[in-house]
Amino acid sequence: MQATSIIEELRRFGEVEELHDGAIRLKTRPHLLPEIARLLHWRDRSHYSTTVGSDERFVDGAFHVYHIFTLDKERLFVVVEVKVSPGTLTIPSITPAVPGANWAEREAMDMLGIRFSGHPEPKRLILPHNWPEGVYPLRKDFPYNRKIVVEAASEEPEHDPELSKKYTIIPVGPYHPALHEPEYFELYVEGERVVEARYKGFMVHRGIEKVAEARLTINQIPFIAERICGICGFTHSCCYCQAVENAARIDVPERALYIRSIMLEIERIHSHLLWFGILFHVLGFDTGFMIMWRIREKVMDVAEMLTGNRKMYGLNLVGGVRRDIREEHIGKVIKTLEWVEREFRDYINRILGLKEIIRRTRGIGVLDRETAKKISVVGPTARGSGIDTDARKYHPYAAYKYVDFKIPVYDEGDVYARALVRRDEVFESINIIRQLLKDMPKTPLIVEEFSIPEHRLGVSATEAPRGENVHLVITGRDNKVYRWRPRAPSYNNIPATLEMLRGQPLADAPAIIASIDPCFSCTDHVIIIDLKSGVRRRVSMRELSRGVM
Amino acid sequence: MIIETIYEPNTFLTYSLLLLALTSILTSFFRGRWASAIALLSATIASSMMFVVALDTLLHNTVITLEYRIPFFRGVGLPTALDRIVLRIDPISAYFVLVLSIVTFTSSLYGISYVKRFVNREHLGIYNINYNLFILSMYMTIMVYDIFWFIVFWEIMTLASQFLVSFEKEKPRAVYAGYKYFCVSKLGAEAILVFAVALLVMLAGMNTGYDAISRVLRRLMESDQVMFNVAMIPFIMGLCIKAALVPFHNWLPDAHPEAPCNVSALLSGFMIKVPVYMIVRIFYTFIDPIWYWGLALATLGTLSLAFGTMYALVQTDSKRLLAYHSVGQIGYITLALGSSIYLYSLGPSYRIYAIIAFAASLYHLFNHAMFKSLLFLTAGSVVYRTGSRDLNGLGGLGRFMPITSFSAFTASMSISGIPPFNGFVSKWMIYLATIPTGTILSIYGAIALFISAVTASSFVKYYSTIFTGVARRAYEDIKEVPPLMTIPQILLAIICICSGILPVVPLYIIRIVGLASIGIDLFSYVTIYPFIVTAGAVGVCSPLLIFVITYMLSMILLAIAGRPYVLEIWSCGMRIEPRLMYFQGRSYYMVFERIYYEVYGLGSWAKDVVGSSVMKGYLRFAEVASRTLEEAPHLTTLLIALILAILGVCYVLYGVF
Amino acid sequence: MYYMEYFREILATPYTYVVVNVLLALVIAPLLDGIERKVKARIQNRRGPPILQTIYDLSKLYSKGSMRLRAPSTIYTLAPYLTFSSMVLCLVLLPTFTEYSLSFYGDLIVLLYLITSASIYMALGGLASGNPLASIGSAREIMISMASKLALALALIAIAVSKGSFMLTKIFPVVDKPTPSIILSIAILLIIAYVEGLRLPFDIPEAEPEIAGGVLIEYGCMELGLMLHSIILKRFILASIIINLVLPKISPLYIYGIDLVRLVLFTLLVTIISIIYSMIEALSGRYRIDMALSLVKKVTIISLVAAVVAVAGY
């Protein structure tokens, strides 16, 4: 087996153990990290996924850092774990070896105070600049309800001193018609050409991680997780549940797996249709926008029929799902999907054949394979750049191992390629749903008798509409999680927009930003601070405007 | 109309010329600021005297003829006019003198404060001698009635202006521009011109008076068309190079911006119009208009106005932008002049258009002299206070320099041809004379109309990058320039507005010129409303009334708009200093430049071809030549004396043998 | 002699009808915009706003009073008023619902000037506001208006040369004597009217998702109303130029001095043009500025051909 060869290879770095099916853990020493990262990331068909920091001083007196790598060929997650002693609090950074680790390491820096030596830009990522030094909100000795009083932000955002002297700054965001969520792109522009772009995000903040760890029980978290995103929430709750199930080795009934897969695919269809609408709107082609959203409406109806909700299905619990799909609905679903398929095929091929659309998307925002790999982008963004990666296929979860589907991959790396990937995926998803609905096994929906051992690690990935979505869970006592870290796909994809924007016409900037289907609120979720007041907010159940439209 | 000829010496004229010559020499020995002040002040006084003389001549329909005999040569029995300088101020030259005197008056007055920039940095003696010599030679070039002396003063004019261009020696660009100017202007244009003139002089049997030249040309035209054109082609070409018509323009955008600003005002404001004077002379007094020369000039004019302005559009150096506009505007003048020559030769049914085109040409010449020198003076004021000409960096000066801002606005509106400023009237007359003819000139007129929009766009950029928007941090304590600099600006701005509102005043003078040259009464063909000119008397309302109603309507709307809300600039909800979001000059029309690459590519293509082979060799030679020149401050004087002496000796020898 | 003619001219074109023209246009142009919005909505499977929506919008904006920026800028303040007045004066020069207009020698050039200066005032306003997005929008506005101006001027002048007159009233209509250059020019005008009207593939200066409204970004209240009204009027004016060129003079039927046949035909044609344009608009995505400019460049070359053909006498 290929998997065994990599395990053998990893053994020389430290102790390797199997976490659960499809995931191994390598416990190693800090100074080996860069080498391991280089080995694991720069292999064929593998990428760096994320980094999670965890305060485990009350367990074994140290901080832990987990670097997660996804190995598609071996169908394996590798969790590289190191202990960080609370004295020095410093480990070597893997960012020089794996540029994609930039954000995740800075996040651990902000939230836990772990320092990464050799990091190229050790600046704050998430916390605002007026946050007091030495206060780390994700540490266990930081009570979730502690109030931090900071002075109102008085400084201006940091500009690049060299670039701002030479070029005009064009702000895109936080409030901009092209962005539907508050993020800030700072474009340095000469004429109509974007010379350089900077990104400041993490303005949407609900403190979900902290709240989940401190206040919520294991079975409450799926509902919070679903609210991470207004568009692809189900994939988050699914991913969380799977992570816990993996950690506790719970066998989920087959029918529940089927229902999860069906809902995930319905979610994908609606999300892709929504994305097409937004792309066409950004390109000024409102007719296409209206058509796409008209088709999407039927998909929303299907979701409502099956779950009772258009969005926020509220279906997942650890161990299974809460609601069955009734037999009489299956026919309706298939009929509707047929209609959706027909309509979508009819229109999308015509629209994507329009000259203006082609001229405004082809060759625009090109992300070549090398850069894509460097930044470790995921999902349609990666598949548009010729990287064959899909968690459904290579890390099968839910019922995906029972169905047959193709993964569309395009090599051009431009906006058009990303659109084609999504177009093909819609058809594939419809196909998958048809297959799943045809032979749903008759089993119970949920197992409720299980116990969750303390301090067990679980990793899970789902293929969200935007790409690979990774959750890491460490179980705790008293029916709680000790550490939960969701990593949304946009977290990996947004840095790629900066590469894509460079040298492009300003008019194409919105289309480029939209082309990765950025979900800023997913990305920002882990944040805990209100930028303006600096006061922790109550967990907001607010729907994102994008999701409910 | 009776033209009275006065042969008695006009003392007023003589004194002003003497004043210029004397101060030029005397102040060259001092490098202090006061010496410059004296030189410039005397130039101002001389200019005002010239203004009076010219106006007097024009209004009284007289012709002044002066003869200065040079005692040294007396009695040698020369066949040429070398022993005497004949000055003749007829309406044509009087008109040019009038325009020149206004330009020199304002530029010199402005210079008094402006030279403060150069104190202790440059040798002001060079400036003094060349400045006054330059002005003097321009006056003389226009007033002499003898082609030999025309060439002599033309040479002095070029030489003096070349030293002024590379006056700021420590800037390599200025020195380079000086070389380039020297090469193209001296070795190119003047060599050709001297050749043509020598040819003409030979044909005229060494009689160099304008009357004799005219006789020769007329005779040639009838007997030998080929020989006539052999003489004419180099002659006109030499003039076109000096007028910087496309494709002979490439020295101008380098040379004009590098001179001190008040000199740029003279260079762009008047010097490039001296060739226009000679063209008027050739086609309206020496010989009768010839259709193909008219068409050729109109075509050259259209090329210049199109290319010059299109190139100006993408410049990001304030003075370079203005310099390219000089190419464009001289194109307008030449288009009108060429059209008038062409239309006149087409026959009596086109006379109405011919006279309007002629008047338009002279009117636009006057207007261009006014607004272009005003633009250079305002650019100078900005340089004086900020030291910068970079449209990518300037900004928000309108609040600190209100008078300069207002003057620049007036001049920008004038050059863009927006009513009620003067540029509109003359451009309007150009359209009137070209578009309705139904000939190829209609298309030229349409292009001119389009270029007017381009000019406006260019000045939207020029004005808005310098004066509107948010001030950059470095310019926050800028003050208005001193009164000696603001007064000339206000004066020119008033002239721009007045000659826009009351076109009848300049046109009355142009009518006199027209009567003396073409022999047609302008006023019998056109109707001059208080604000505008129309051909004949058709229609119920003056076009300008439309614009006046527009402005009034907007004021009324503004008045009833009521009390405003006051809001901040919206920057997508992010706190960003407005100065960082400043839109730089180069950003404006970048895409336009890319799409219309044919236009812009042509220039660089020509530059590659010409620049690589011919220019390099030329420049190398000139560089060596000029480096030696520049080291001795008084070498200018010596050199001019030398040239004169050599020329004199040649002629004397020629006379003796 | 001259004054007699002058007065006769005044009587022949009663100012009252010109005022009627202007007032009708001020109301009907927004109404046409409402129809366009409805048509677009129907194509996009939407119900769409009521036809009067544009009028509601404008009256709401007009009722909100005036606004200024904190950084004082005269040009910024004046721009909307100048733009609007220029457009109103264009209506004075053009025969629209009635056949009357102010007509004088060279009104064609004045019309071109007014259309150009409206764009330039609008762009100046945007530039003076100091907002970078507005500046980009303004630069785009100027580039488009500048590029299309040559084609517009050449096409109109080709027609004028063919007709041998430079008064708008004498040029109209051209259908009685169609020459190749006239037909070509009308085709060019149809394209340029679309481009200059800042309709969708060419609404690059505003481009809401890209530069958030561009030129208009810093305007609000009454000033925004004036700017929007000006854009709507500009579309109407460009359409009326074309209609005037093609509308033949057929058996007039006068009621109170207004030719009813013309009134009906004109209204019908302007509505048809609006509907056709809005249908094109609904089916196209936004161009990038360089794409728009290269298209206009091609049109310009064709119009140059038209002008040369016209000068050659065909």
CSV table of N, CA and C in Angstrom, one decimal, chain A residues 168-172 176-179 189 191-192 281-288 290-291 294 347 354-357 359-361 364 505-508 510, chain C residues 40 43-46 132-133 136-137 139-140 143 200-201 203-204 208-213 281-292 294-295 298:
chain,number,residue,atom,x,y,z
A,168,THR,N,-2.4,54.8,-6.6
A,168,THR,CA,-3.6,55.2,-6.0
A,168,THR,C,-4.2,54.0,-5.3
A,169,ILE,N,-4.7,54.3,-4.0
A,169,ILE,CA,-5.3,53.2,-3.3
A,169,ILE,C,-6.8,53.2,-3.6
A,170,ILE,N,-7.3,52.1,-4.1
A,170,ILE,CA,-8.7,51.9,-4.3
A,170,ILE,C,-9.2,51.0,-3.2
A,171,PRO,N,-10.1,51.4,-2.3
A,171,PRO,CA,-10.6,50.5,-1.4
A,171,PRO,C,-11.7,49.7,-2.0
A,172,VAL,N,-11.7,48.4,-1.8
A,172,VAL,CA,-12.8,47.5,-2.1
A,172,VAL,C,-13.3,46.9,-0.9
A,176,HIS,N,-19.0,47.4,0.0
A,176,HIS,CA,-18.8,47.6,-1.5
A,176,HIS,C,-19.8,46.8,-2.2
A,177,PRO,N,-20.4,47.3,-3.2
A,177,PRO,CA,-21.5,46.5,-3.9
A,177,PRO,C,-21.1,45.2,-4.4
A,178,ALA,N,-19.8,45.0,-4.7
A,178,ALA,CA,-19.4,43.7,-5.2
A,178,ALA,C,-19.2,42.7,-4.1
A,179,LEU,N,-19.0,43.1,-2.9
A,179,LEU,CA,-18.8,42.2,-1.8
A,179,LEU,C,-20.1,42.2,-1.0
A,189,VAL,N,-3.5,50.8,-7.5
A,189,VAL,CA,-4.0,50.9,-8.9
A,189,VAL,C,-3.2,51.9,-9.7
A,191,GLY,N,-3.8,53.6,-13.4
A,191,GLY,CA,-4.7,53.6,-14.5
A,191,GLY,C,-5.8,52.6,-14.2
A,192,GLU,N,-6.0,51.7,-15.0
A,192,GLU,CA,-7.1,50.7,-14.7
A,192,GLU,C,-6.5,49.4,-14.3
A,281,HIS,N,-24.0,38.8,-12.1
A,281,HIS,CA,-24.3,40.1,-11.6
A,281,HIS,C,-23.1,41.0,-11.6
A,282,VAL,N,-22.0,40.5,-11.1
A,282,VAL,CA,-20.7,41.2,-11.1
A,282,VAL,C,-20.3,41.6,-12.5
A,283,LEU,N,-20.5,40.7,-13.4
A,283,LEU,CA,-20.2,41.0,-14.8
A,283,LEU,C,-21.2,41.9,-15.5
A,284,GLY,N,-22.2,42.3,-14.7
A,284,GLY,CA,-23.2,43.2,-15.3
A,284,GLY,C,-24.3,42.5,-16.1
A,285,PHE,N,-24.3,41.2,-16.0
A,285,PHE,CA,-25.2,40.5,-16.8
A,285,PHE,C,-26.4,40.0,-15.9
A,286,ASP,N,-27.3,41.0,-15.6
A,286,ASP,CA,-28.3,40.7,-14.6
A,286,ASP,C,-29.3,39.7,-15.0
A,287,THR,N,-29.5,39.5,-16.3
A,287,THR,CA,-30.4,38.6,-16.8
A,287,THR,C,-30.0,37.2,-16.4
A,288,GLY,N,-28.7,36.9,-16.6
A,288,GLY,CA,-28.2,35.6,-16.2
A,288,GLY,C,-28.3,35.4,-14.7
A,290,MET,N,-30.7,36.6,-12.8
A,290,MET,CA,-32.1,36.3,-12.5
A,290,MET,C,-32.4,34.9,-12.9
A,291,ILE,N,-31.9,34.4,-14.0
A,291,ILE,CA,-32.2,33.1,-14.5
A,291,ILE,C,-31.6,32.1,-13.5
A,294,ARG,N,-33.6,32.0,-10.3
A,294,ARG,CA,-34.9,31.4,-10.6
A,294,ARG,C,-34.8,29.9,-10.5
A,347,TYR,N,-29.6,26.9,-20.1
A,347,TYR,CA,-29.2,28.3,-19.9
A,347,TYR,C,-27.7,28.5,-19.8
A,354,LEU,N,-21.8,33.1,-24.4
A,354,LEU,CA,-21.9,34.5,-24.8
A,354,LEU,C,-20.5,35.1,-25.0
A,355,LYS,N,-20.4,35.9,-26.0
A,355,LYS,CA,-19.0,36.5,-26.3
A,355,LYS,C,-18.5,37.4,-25.1
A,356,GLU,N,-19.4,38.2,-24.6
A,356,GLU,CA,-19.0,39.1,-23.6
A,356,GLU,C,-18.5,38.4,-22.3
A,357,ILE,N,-19.3,37.3,-22.0
A,357,ILE,CA,-19.0,36.6,-20.8
A,357,ILE,C,-17.6,35.9,-21.0
A,359,ARG,N,-15.2,36.8,-23.0
A,359,ARG,CA,-14.1,37.8,-23.0
A,359,ARG,C,-13.8,38.4,-21.7
A,360,ARG,N,-14.8,38.4,-20.8
A,360,ARG,CA,-14.6,38.9,-19.5
A,360,ARG,C,-14.1,37.9,-18.5
A,361,THR,N,-14.1,36.6,-18.8
A,361,THR,CA,-13.7,35.6,-17.9
A,361,THR,C,-12.5,34.8,-18.3
A,364,ILE,N,-8.7,35.7,-17.4
A,364,ILE,CA,-8.8,36.7,-16.4
A,364,ILE,C,-8.5,35.9,-15.0
A,505,PRO,N,-6.9,44.1,-14.9
A,505,PRO,CA,-7.7,45.4,-15.0
A,505,PRO,C,-8.6,45.5,-13.8
A,506,LEU,N,-8.7,46.7,-13.3
A,506,LEU,CA,-9.6,47.0,-12.1
A,506,LEU,C,-11.0,46.5,-12.3
A,507,ALA,N,-11.5,46.6,-13.6
A,507,ALA,CA,-12.9,46.2,-13.9
A,507,ALA,C,-13.1,44.7,-13.6
A,508,ASP,N,-12.0,43.9,-13.7
A,508,ASP,CA,-12.1,42.5,-13.5
A,508,ASP,C,-12.0,42.1,-12.0
A,510,PRO,N,-13.7,42.6,-9.2
A,510,PRO,CA,-14.8,42.0,-8.6
A,510,PRO,C,-15.1,40.5,-9.1
C,40,LYS,N,-36.9,45.1,-19.3
C,40,LYS,CA,-35.8,44.4,-18.9
C,40,LYS,C,-36.2,43.4,-17.8
C,43,ILE,N,-37.9,40.4,-19.3
C,43,ILE,CA,-36.9,39.5,-19.9
C,43,ILE,C,-36.2,38.7,-18.8
C,44,GLN,N,-36.0,39.3,-17.7
C,44,GLN,CA,-35.3,38.6,-16.6
C,44,GLN,C,-36.2,37.8,-15.7
C,45,ASN,N,-37.4,37.6,-16.1
C,45,ASN,CA,-38.3,36.8,-15.3
C,45,ASN,C,-38.7,37.5,-14.0
C,46,ARG,N,-38.7,38.8,-14.1
C,46,ARG,CA,-39.1,39.5,-12.9
C,46,ARG,C,-40.4,40.3,-13.2
C,132,PRO,N,-11.7,58.1,-5.1
C,132,PRO,CA,-11.0,57.4,-6.2
C,132,PRO,C,-11.9,56.6,-7.1
C,133,LEU,N,-12.9,56.1,-6.6
C,133,LEU,CA,-13.8,55.3,-7.4
C,133,LEU,C,-14.5,56.3,-8.4
C,136,ILE,N,-12.1,57.2,-11.1
C,136,ILE,CA,-12.0,56.2,-12.2
C,136,ILE,C,-13.2,56.2,-13.1
C,137,GLY,N,-14.4,56.3,-12.5
C,137,GLY,CA,-15.6,56.4,-13.3
C,137,GLY,C,-15.5,57.6,-14.2
C,139,ALA,N,-12.8,59.2,-15.4
C,139,ALA,CA,-11.9,59.0,-16.5
C,139,ALA,C,-12.5,58.1,-17.6
C,140,ARG,N,-13.3,57.1,-17.1
C,140,ARG,CA,-13.9,56.2,-18.1
C,140,ARG,C,-15.0,56.9,-18.9
C,143,MET,N,-13.3,59.0,-21.4
C,143,MET,CA,-12.7,58.2,-22.5
C,143,MET,C,-13.8,57.8,-23.5
C,200,LEU,N,-26.2,49.2,-20.9
C,200,LEU,CA,-25.5,48.3,-20.2
C,200,LEU,C,-24.1,47.8,-20.7
C,201,PRO,N,-23.9,47.3,-21.9
C,201,PRO,CA,-22.5,47.0,-22.0
C,201,PRO,C,-21.5,48.1,-21.8
C,203,ASP,N,-22.1,50.8,-19.6
C,203,ASP,CA,-22.4,51.6,-18.4
C,203,ASP,C,-21.2,51.6,-17.5
C,204,ILE,N,-20.0,51.5,-18.2
C,204,ILE,CA,-18.7,51.3,-17.5
C,204,ILE,C,-18.4,52.5,-16.5
C,208,GLU,N,-21.9,49.6,-11.3
C,208,GLU,CA,-22.2,49.4,-9.8
C,208,GLU,C,-21.4,48.4,-9.1
C,209,PRO,N,-21.3,47.1,-9.6
C,209,PRO,CA,-20.5,46.1,-8.9
C,209,PRO,C,-19.0,46.3,-8.9
C,210,GLU,N,-18.5,47.1,-9.9
C,210,GLU,CA,-17.1,47.3,-9.9
C,210,GLU,C,-16.6,48.5,-9.2
C,211,ILE,N,-17.2,49.7,-9.5
C,211,ILE,CA,-16.7,50.9,-8.9
C,211,ILE,C,-17.9,51.6,-8.2
C,212,ALA,N,-18.9,50.9,-7.8
C,212,ALA,CA,-19.9,51.3,-6.9
C,212,ALA,C,-20.6,52.6,-7.3
C,213,GLY,N,-20.9,52.7,-8.6
C,213,GLY,CA,-21.6,53.9,-9.0
C,213,GLY,C,-20.7,55.0,-9.7
C,281,GLU,N,-30.0,45.6,-24.0
C,281,GLU,CA,-29.3,45.8,-22.7
C,281,GLU,C,-29.5,44.6,-21.8
C,282,ALA,N,-30.7,44.1,-21.8
C,282,ALA,CA,-31.0,43.0,-20.9
C,282,ALA,C,-30.2,41.7,-21.3
C,283,LEU,N,-29.8,41.7,-22.5
C,283,LEU,CA,-29.2,40.4,-23.0
C,283,LEU,C,-27.6,40.6,-23.1
C,284,SER,N,-27.1,41.6,-22.4
C,284,SER,CA,-25.6,41.7,-22.5
C,284,SER,C,-25.0,42.0,-21.2
C,285,GLY,N,-23.8,41.5,-21.0
C,285,GLY,CA,-23.0,41.8,-19.8
C,285,GLY,C,-22.2,43.1,-20.0
C,286,ARG,N,-21.6,43.5,-19.0
C,286,ARG,CA,-20.9,44.8,-19.0
C,286,ARG,C,-19.5,44.6,-19.7
C,287,TYR,N,-19.2,45.6,-20.6
C,287,TYR,CA,-17.9,45.5,-21.2
C,287,TYR,C,-16.8,46.1,-20.2
C,288,ARG,N,-15.6,45.7,-20.5
C,288,ARG,CA,-14.5,46.4,-19.8
C,288,ARG,C,-14.2,47.6,-20.7
C,289,ILE,N,-13.6,48.6,-20.1
C,289,ILE,CA,-13.4,49.9,-20.8
C,289,ILE,C,-12.6,49.7,-22.1
C,290,ASP,N,-11.6,48.8,-22.0
C,290,ASP,CA,-10.8,48.6,-23.3
C,290,ASP,C,-11.6,48.0,-24.4
C,291,MET,N,-12.5,47.1,-24.0
C,291,MET,CA,-13.4,46.4,-25.0
C,291,MET,C,-14.3,47.5,-25.6
C,292,ALA,N,-14.9,48.3,-24.8
C,292,ALA,CA,-15.8,49.3,-25.3
C,292,ALA,C,-15.0,50.3,-26.2
C,294,SER,N,-12.3,49.7,-28.0
C,294,SER,CA,-11.9,49.2,-29.3
C,294,SER,C,-13.1,49.0,-30.2
C,295,LEU,N,-14.3,48.8,-29.6
C,295,LEU,CA,-15.5,48.7,-30.4
C,295,LEU,C,-15.8,50.1,-31.0
C,298,LYS,N,-13.6,50.9,-33.9
C,298,LYS,CA,-14.0,50.4,-35.2
C,298,LYS,C,-15.1,51.2,-35.8
